[in-house]
PDB file of C-alpha atoms in Angstrom:
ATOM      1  CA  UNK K  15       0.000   0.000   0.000  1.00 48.00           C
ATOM      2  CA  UNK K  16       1.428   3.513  -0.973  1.00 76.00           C
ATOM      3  CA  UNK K  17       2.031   6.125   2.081  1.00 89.00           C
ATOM      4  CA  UNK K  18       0.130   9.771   2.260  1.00 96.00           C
ATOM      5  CA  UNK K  19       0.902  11.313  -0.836  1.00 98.00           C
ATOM      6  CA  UNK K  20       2.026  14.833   1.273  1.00 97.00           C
ATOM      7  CA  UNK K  21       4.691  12.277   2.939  1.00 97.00           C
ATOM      8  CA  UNK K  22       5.871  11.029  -0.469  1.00 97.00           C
ATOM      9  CA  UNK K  23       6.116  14.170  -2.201  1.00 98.00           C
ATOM     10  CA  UNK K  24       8.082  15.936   1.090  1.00 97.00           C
ATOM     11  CA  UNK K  25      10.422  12.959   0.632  1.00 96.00           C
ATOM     12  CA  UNK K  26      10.901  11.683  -2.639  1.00 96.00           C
ATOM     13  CA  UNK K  27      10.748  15.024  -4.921  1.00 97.00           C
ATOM     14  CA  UNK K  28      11.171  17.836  -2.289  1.00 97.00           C
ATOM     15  CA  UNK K  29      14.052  15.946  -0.517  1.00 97.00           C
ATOM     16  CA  UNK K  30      16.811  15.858  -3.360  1.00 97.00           C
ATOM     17  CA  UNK K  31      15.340  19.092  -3.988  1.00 96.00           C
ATOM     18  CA  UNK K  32      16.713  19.985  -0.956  1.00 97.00           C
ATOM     19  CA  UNK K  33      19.828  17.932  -1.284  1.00 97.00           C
ATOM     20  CA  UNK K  34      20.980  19.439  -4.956  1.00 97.00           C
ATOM     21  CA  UNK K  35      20.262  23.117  -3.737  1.00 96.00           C
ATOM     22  CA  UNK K  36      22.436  22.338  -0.555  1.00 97.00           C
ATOM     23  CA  UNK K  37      24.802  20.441  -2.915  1.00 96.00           C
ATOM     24  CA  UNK K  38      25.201  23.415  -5.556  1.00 95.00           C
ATOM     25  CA  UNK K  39      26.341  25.422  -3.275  1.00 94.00           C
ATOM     26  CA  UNK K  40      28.883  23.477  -2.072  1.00 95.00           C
ATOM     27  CA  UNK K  41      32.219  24.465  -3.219  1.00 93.00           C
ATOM     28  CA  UNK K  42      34.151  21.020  -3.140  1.00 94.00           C
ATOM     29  CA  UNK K  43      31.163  19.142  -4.230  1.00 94.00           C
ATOM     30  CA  UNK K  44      31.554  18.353  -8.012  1.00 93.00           C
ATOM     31  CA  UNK K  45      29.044  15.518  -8.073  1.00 96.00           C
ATOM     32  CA  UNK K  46      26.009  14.177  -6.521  1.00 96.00           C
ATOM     33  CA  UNK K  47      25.069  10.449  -6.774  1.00 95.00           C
ATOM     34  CA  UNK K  48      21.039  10.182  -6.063  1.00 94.00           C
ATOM     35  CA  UNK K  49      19.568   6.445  -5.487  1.00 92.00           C
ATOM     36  CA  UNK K  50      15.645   6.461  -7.297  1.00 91.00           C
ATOM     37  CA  UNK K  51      14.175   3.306  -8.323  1.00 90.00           C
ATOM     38  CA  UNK K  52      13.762   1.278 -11.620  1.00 86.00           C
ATOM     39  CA  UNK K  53       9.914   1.684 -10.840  1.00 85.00           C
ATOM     40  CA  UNK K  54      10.316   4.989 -11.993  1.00 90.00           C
ATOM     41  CA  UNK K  55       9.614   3.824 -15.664  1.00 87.00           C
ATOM     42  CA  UNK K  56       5.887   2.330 -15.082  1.00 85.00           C
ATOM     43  CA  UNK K  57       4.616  -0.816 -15.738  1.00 81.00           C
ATOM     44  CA  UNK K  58       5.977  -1.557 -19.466  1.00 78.00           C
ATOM     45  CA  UNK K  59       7.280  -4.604 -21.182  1.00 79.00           C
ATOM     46  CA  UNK K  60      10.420  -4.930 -22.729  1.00 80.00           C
ATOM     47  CA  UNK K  61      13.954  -3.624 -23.228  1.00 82.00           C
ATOM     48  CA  UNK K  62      13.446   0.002 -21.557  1.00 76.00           C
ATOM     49  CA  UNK K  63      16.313   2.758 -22.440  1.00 78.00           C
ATOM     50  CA  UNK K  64      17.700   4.438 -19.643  1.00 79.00           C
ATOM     51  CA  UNK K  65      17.322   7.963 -20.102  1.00 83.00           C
ATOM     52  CA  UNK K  66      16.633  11.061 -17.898  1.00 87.00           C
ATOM     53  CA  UNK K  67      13.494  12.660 -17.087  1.00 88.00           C
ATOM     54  CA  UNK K  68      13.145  15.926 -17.766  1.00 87.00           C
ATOM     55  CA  UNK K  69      10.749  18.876 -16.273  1.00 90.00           C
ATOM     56  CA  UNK K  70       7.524  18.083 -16.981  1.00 90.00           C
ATOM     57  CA  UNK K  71       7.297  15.143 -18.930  1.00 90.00           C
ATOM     58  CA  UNK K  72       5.257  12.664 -17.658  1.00 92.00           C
ATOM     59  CA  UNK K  73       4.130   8.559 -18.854  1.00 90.00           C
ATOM     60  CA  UNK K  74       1.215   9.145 -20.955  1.00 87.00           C
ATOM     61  CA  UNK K  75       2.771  11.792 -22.551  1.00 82.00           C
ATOM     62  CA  UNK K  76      -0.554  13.281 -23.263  1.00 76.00           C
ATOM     63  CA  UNK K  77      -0.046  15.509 -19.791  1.00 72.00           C
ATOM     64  CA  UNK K  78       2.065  18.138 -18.437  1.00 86.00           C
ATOM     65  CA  UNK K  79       3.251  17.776 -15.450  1.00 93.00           C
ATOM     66  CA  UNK K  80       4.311  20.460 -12.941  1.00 94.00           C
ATOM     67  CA  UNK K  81       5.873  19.289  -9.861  1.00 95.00           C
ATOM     68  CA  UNK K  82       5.368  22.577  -7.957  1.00 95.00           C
ATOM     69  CA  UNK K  83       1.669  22.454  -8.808  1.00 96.00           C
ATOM     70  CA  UNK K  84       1.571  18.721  -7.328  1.00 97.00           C
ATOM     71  CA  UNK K  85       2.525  20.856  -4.077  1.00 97.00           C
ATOM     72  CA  UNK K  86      -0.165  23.178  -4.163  1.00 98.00           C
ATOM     73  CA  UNK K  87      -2.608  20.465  -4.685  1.00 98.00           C
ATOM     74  CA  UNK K  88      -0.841  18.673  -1.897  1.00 98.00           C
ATOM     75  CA  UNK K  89      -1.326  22.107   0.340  1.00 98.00           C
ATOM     76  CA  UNK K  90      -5.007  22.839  -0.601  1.00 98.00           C
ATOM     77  CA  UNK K  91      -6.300  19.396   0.263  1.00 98.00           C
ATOM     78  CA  UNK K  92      -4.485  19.486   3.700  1.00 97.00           C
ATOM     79  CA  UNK K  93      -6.330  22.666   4.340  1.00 97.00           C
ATOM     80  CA  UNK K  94      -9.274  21.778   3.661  1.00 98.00           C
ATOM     81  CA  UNK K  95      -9.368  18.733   5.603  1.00 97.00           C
ATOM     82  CA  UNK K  96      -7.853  20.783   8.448  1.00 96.00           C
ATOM     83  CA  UNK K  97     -10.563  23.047   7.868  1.00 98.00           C
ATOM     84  CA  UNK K  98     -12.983  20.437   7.987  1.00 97.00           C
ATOM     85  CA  UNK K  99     -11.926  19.469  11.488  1.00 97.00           C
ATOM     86  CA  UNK K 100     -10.783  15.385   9.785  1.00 96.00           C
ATOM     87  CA  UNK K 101      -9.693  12.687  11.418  1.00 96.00           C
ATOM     88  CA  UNK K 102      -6.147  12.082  11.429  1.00 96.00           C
ATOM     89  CA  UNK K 103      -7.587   8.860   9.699  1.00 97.00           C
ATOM     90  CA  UNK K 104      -9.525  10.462   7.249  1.00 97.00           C
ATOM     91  CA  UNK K 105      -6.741  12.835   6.129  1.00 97.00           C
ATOM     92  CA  UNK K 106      -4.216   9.766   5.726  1.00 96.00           C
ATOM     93  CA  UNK K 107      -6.855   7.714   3.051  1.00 97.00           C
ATOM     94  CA  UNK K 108      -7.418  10.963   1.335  1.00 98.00           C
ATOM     95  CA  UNK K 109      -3.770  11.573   0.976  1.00 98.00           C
ATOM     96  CA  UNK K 110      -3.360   8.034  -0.191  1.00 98.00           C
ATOM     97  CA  UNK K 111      -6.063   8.411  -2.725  1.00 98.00           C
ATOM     98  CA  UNK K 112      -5.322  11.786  -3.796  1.00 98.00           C
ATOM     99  CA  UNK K 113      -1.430  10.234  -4.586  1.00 98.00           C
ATOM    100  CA  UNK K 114      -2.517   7.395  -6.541  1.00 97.00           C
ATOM    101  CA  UNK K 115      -5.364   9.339  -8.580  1.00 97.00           C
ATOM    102  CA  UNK K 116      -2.827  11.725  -9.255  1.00 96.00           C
ATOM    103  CA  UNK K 117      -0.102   8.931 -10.113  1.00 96.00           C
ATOM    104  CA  UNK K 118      -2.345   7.188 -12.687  1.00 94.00           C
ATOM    105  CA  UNK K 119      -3.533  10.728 -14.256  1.00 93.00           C
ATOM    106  CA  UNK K 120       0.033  11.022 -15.108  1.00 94.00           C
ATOM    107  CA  UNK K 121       0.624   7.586 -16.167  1.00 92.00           C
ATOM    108  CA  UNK K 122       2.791   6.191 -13.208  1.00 94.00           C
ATOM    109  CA  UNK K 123       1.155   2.908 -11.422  1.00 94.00           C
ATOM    110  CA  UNK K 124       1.600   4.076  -7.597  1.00 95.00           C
ATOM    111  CA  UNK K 125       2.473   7.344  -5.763  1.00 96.00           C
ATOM    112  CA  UNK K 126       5.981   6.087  -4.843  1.00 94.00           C
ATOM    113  CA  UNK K 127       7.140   5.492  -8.224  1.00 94.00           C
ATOM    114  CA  UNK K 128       5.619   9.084  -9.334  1.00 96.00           C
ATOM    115  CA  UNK K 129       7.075  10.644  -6.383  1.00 97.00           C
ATOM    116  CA  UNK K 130      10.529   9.096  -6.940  1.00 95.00           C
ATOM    117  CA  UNK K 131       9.907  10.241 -10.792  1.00 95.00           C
ATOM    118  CA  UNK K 132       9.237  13.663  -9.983  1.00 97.00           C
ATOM    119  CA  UNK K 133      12.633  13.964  -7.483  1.00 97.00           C
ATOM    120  CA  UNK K 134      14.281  13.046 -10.343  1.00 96.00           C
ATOM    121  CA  UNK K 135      13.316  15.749 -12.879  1.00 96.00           C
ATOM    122  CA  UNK K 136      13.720  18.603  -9.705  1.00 96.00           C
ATOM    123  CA  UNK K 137      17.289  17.114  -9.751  1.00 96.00           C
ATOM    124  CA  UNK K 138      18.055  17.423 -13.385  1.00 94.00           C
ATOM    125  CA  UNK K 139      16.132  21.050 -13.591  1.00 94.00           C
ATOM    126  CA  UNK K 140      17.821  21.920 -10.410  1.00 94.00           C
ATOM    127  CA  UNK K 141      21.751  20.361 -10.833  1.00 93.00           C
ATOM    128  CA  UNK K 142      23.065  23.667 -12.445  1.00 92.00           C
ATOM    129  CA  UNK K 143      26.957  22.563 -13.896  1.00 92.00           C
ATOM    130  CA  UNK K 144      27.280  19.661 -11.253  1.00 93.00           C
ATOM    131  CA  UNK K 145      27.639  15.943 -12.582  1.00 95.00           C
ATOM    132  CA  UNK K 146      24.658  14.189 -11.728  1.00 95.00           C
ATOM    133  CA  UNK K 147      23.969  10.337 -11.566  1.00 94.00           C
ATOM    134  CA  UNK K 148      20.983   8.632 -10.826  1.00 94.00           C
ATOM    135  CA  UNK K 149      20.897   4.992 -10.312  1.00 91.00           C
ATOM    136  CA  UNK K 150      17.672   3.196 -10.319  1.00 89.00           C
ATOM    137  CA  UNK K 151      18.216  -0.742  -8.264  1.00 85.00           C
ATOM    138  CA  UNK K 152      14.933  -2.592  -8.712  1.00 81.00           C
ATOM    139  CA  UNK K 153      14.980  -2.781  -4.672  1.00 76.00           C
ATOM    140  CA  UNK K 154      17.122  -1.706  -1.619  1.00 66.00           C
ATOM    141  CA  UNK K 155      17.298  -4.346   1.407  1.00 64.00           C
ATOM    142  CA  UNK K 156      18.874  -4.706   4.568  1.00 58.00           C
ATOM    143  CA  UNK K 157      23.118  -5.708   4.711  1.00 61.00           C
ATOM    144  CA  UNK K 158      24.631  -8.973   5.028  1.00 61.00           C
ATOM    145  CA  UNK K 159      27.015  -7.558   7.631  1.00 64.00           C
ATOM    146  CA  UNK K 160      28.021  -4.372   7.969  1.00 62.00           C
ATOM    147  CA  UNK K 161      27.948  -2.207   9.952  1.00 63.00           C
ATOM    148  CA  UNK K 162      25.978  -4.931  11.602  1.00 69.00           C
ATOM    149  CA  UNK K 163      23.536  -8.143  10.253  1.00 65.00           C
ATOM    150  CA  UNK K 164      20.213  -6.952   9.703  1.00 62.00           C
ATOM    151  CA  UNK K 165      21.068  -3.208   9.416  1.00 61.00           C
ATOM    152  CA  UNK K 166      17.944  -1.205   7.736  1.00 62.00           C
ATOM    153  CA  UNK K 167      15.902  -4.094   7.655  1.00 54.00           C
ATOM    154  CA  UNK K 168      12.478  -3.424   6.226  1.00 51.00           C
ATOM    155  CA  UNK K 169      10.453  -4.983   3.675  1.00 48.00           C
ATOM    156  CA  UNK K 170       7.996  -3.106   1.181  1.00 46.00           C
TER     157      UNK K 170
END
């Protein structure tokens, strides 16, 4: 099941937002090496070419996407569940809902893969001169030994 889609957003685009402003400004930092996911290309058969995603462009290709918009939406609903006195469980399936309607509008299958997606075009718009590379593992799991067995464990 995919998180709150204000929770996803805050971490998945607007954190290496974050990270490549910090970055840039950096003096000895030349490069920046940002870990997305291989999800980030949908739910499509086939040899898939690994190429970057730039501002805007989204699966379908039939809509435009604008990440800071996705943040407004984000805000808006927020407020007006806040101002609708909701449940703390009512805002989190709305949240949920609201990233996975706005996920499939855009042609992505989930709100973690669009979210992921989305960090990576901030990155590219966002990287200025610095050397940028983006891998994309099909999944991340916990170490075999350092710095100890078990270390991040987790399963998705």
């Amino acid at each position: 099941m995919d998180g709150r889609y204000d929770v996803a957003l805050g971490t998945n685009t607007f954190g290496p937002f974050n990270v490549i402003n910090f970055a840039t400004r950096c003096v000895k930092v030349n490069m920046l090496l940002h870990v997305s996911t291989a999800y980030v290309c949908g739910e499509r058969e086939g040899l898939l070419s690994e190429k970057s995603f730039y501002m805007g462009e989204t699966l379908k290709g039939t809509t435009k996407l604008n990440v800071y918009a996705e943040k407004k939406i984000v805000e808006e609903n927020l407020k007006q569940l806040n101002a609708q006195n909701a449940t703390e469980k009512t805002i989190t399936s709305t949240l949920k809902d609201l990233g996975m309607k706005r996920a499939k509008i855009h042609g992505w299958p989930n709100t973690y893969s669009f979210t992921k997606a989305m960090g990576e075009m901030v990155l590219g718009e966002c990287r200025e001169n610095m050397s940028l590379i983006i891998i994309r593992p099909p999944g991340i799991s916990s170490t075999y030994k350092e710095p100890f067995p078990g270390w991040i464990e987790g399963l998705r």
